[in-house]
mmCIF file of C-alpha atoms in Angstrom:
data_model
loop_
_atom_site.group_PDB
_atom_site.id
_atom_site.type_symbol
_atom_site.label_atom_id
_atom_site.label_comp_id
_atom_site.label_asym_id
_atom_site.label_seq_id
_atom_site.Cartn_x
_atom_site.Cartn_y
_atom_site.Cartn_z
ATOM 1 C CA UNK A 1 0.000 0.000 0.000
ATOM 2 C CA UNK A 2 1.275 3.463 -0.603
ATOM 3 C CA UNK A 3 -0.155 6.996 0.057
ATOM 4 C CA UNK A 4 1.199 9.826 -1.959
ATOM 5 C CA UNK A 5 1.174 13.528 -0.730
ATOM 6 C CA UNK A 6 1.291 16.359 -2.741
ATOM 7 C CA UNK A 7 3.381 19.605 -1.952
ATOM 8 C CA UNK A 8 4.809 22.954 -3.626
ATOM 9 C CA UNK A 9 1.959 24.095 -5.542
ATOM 10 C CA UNK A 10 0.714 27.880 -5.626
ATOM 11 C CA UNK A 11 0.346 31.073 -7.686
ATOM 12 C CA UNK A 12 3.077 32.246 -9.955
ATOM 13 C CA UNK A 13 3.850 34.690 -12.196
ATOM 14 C CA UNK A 14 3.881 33.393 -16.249
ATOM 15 C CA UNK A 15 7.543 33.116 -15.957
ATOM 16 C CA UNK A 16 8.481 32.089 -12.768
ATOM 17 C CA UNK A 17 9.198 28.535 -11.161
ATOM 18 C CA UNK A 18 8.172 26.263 -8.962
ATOM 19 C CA UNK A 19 9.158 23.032 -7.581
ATOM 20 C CA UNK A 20 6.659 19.997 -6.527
ATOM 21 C CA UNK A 21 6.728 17.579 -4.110
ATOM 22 C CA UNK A 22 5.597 14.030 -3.689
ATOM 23 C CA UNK A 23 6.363 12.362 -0.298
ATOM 24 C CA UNK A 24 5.107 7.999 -0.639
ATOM 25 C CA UNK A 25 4.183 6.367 2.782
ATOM 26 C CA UNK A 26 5.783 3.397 1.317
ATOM 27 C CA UNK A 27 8.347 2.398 -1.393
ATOM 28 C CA UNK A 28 8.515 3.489 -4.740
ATOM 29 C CA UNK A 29 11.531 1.989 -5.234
ATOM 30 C CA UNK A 30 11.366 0.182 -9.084
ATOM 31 C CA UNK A 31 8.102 1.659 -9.924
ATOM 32 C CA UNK A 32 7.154 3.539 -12.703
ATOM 33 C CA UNK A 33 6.112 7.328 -11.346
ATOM 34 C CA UNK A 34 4.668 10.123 -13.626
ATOM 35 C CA UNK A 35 3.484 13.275 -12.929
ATOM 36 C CA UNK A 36 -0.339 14.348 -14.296
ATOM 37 C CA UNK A 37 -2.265 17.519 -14.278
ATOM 38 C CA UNK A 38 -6.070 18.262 -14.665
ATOM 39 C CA UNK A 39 -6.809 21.603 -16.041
ATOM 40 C CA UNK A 40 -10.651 23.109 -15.886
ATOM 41 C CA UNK A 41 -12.936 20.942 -17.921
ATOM 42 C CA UNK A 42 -9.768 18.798 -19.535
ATOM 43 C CA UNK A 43 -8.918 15.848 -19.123
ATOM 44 C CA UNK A 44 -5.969 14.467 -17.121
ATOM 45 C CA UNK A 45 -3.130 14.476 -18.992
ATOM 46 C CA UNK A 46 0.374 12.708 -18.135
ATOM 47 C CA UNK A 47 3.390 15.671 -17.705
ATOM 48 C CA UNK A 48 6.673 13.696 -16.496
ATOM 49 C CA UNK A 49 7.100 10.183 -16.121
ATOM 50 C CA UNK A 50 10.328 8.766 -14.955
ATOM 51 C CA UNK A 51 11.319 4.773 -14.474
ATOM 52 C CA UNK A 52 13.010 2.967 -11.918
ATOM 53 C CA UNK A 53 16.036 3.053 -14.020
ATOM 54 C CA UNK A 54 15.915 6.698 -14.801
ATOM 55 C CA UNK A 55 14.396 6.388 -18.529
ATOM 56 C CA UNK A 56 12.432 10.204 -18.727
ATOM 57 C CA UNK A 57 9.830 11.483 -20.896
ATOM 58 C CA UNK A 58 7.799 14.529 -21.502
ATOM 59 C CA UNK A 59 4.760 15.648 -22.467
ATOM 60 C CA UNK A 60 5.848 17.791 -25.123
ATOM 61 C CA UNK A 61 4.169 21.101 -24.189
ATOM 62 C CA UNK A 62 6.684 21.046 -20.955
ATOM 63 C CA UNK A 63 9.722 19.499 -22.634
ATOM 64 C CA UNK A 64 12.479 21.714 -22.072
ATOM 65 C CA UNK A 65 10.567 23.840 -18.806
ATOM 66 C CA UNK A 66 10.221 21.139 -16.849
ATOM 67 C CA UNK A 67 12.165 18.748 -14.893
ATOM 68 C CA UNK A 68 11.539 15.368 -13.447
ATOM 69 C CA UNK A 69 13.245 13.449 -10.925
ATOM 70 C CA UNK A 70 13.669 11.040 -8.012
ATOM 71 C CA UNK A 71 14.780 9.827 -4.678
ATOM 72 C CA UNK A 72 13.667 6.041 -4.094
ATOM 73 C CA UNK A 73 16.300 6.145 -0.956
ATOM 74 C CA UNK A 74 13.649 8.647 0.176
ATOM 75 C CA UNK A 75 10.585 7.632 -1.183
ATOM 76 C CA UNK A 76 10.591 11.069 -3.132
ATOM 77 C CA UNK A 77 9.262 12.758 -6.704
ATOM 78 C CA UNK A 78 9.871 15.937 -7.840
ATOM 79 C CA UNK A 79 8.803 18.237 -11.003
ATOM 80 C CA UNK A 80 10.722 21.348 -11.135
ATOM 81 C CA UNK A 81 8.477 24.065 -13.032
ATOM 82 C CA UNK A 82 10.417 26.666 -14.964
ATOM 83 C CA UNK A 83 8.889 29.292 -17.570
ATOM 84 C CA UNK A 84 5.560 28.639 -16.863
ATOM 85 C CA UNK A 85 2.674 30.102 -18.392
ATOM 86 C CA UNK A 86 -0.705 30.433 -17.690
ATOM 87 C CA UNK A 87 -1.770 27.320 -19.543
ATOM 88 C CA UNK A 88 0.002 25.053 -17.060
ATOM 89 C CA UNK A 89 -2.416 26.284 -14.728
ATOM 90 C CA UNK A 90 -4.055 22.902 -12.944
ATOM 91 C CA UNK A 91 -4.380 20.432 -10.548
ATOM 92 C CA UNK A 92 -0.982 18.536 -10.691
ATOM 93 C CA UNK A 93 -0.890 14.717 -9.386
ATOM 94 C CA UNK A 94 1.920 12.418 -8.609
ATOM 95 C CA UNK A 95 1.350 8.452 -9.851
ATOM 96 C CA UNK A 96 2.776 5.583 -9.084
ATOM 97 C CA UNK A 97 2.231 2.363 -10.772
ATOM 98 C CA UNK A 98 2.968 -0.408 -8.654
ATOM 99 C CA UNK A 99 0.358 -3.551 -8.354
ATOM 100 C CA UNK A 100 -2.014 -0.827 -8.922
ATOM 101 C CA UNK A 101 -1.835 2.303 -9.708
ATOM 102 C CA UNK A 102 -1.676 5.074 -6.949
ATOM 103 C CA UNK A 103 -2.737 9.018 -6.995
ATOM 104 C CA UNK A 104 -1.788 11.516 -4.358
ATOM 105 C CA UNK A 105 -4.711 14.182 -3.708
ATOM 106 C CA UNK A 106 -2.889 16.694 -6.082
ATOM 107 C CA UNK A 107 -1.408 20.432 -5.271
ATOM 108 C CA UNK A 108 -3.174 23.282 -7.075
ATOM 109 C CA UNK A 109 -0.673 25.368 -9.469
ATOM 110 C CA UNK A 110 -2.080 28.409 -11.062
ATOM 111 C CA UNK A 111 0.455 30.838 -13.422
ATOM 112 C CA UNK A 112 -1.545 33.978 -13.424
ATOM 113 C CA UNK A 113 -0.198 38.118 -13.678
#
């Protein structure tokens, strides 16, 4: 069983950064884990998704802003959030696929003037 919590979100300038948080109750060590966001009336969309082994990929309307990574020795995920723009405004979820998959309760991000 694992339990994922969200941190990091907030308002931002178009422009600025941010950096996300996903703290798991249990291991996530050799899982896949990804990254999703859920704008206003869209659909959830993947962002990030890193492997156990490192392998990366991108949506590609962050490739190149964003940056994905992981501690397993901490049971951590990160997305570092540069250049954003008011489009990446959302809800922004950390995943885990293990037997099943696994959602945290997501961290509101909105990129507004």
């Amino acid at each position: 069983q694992v339990q994922l919590v969200e941190s990091g979100g907030g308002l931002v300038q178009p422009g600025g950064s941010l950096r996300l948080s996903c703290a798991a109750s249990g291991s996530i060590f050799g899982f896949y884990a990804s990254w999703y966001r859920q704008a206003p009336g869209k659909q959830r969309e993947m962002v990030a998704g890193i492997s156990a082994g490192g392998k990366i990929k991108y949506a590609a309307s962050v490739k190149g802003r964003f940056n994905i990574s992981r501690d397993s020795s901490t049971n951590m995920l990160y997305l570092e959030m540069n250049s954003l723009r008011p489009e990446d405004t959302a809800i922004y979820y950390c995943n885990v696929a293990a037997s099943r998959e696994y959602w945290g309760q997501g961290t509101q991000v909105t990129v507004s003037p």
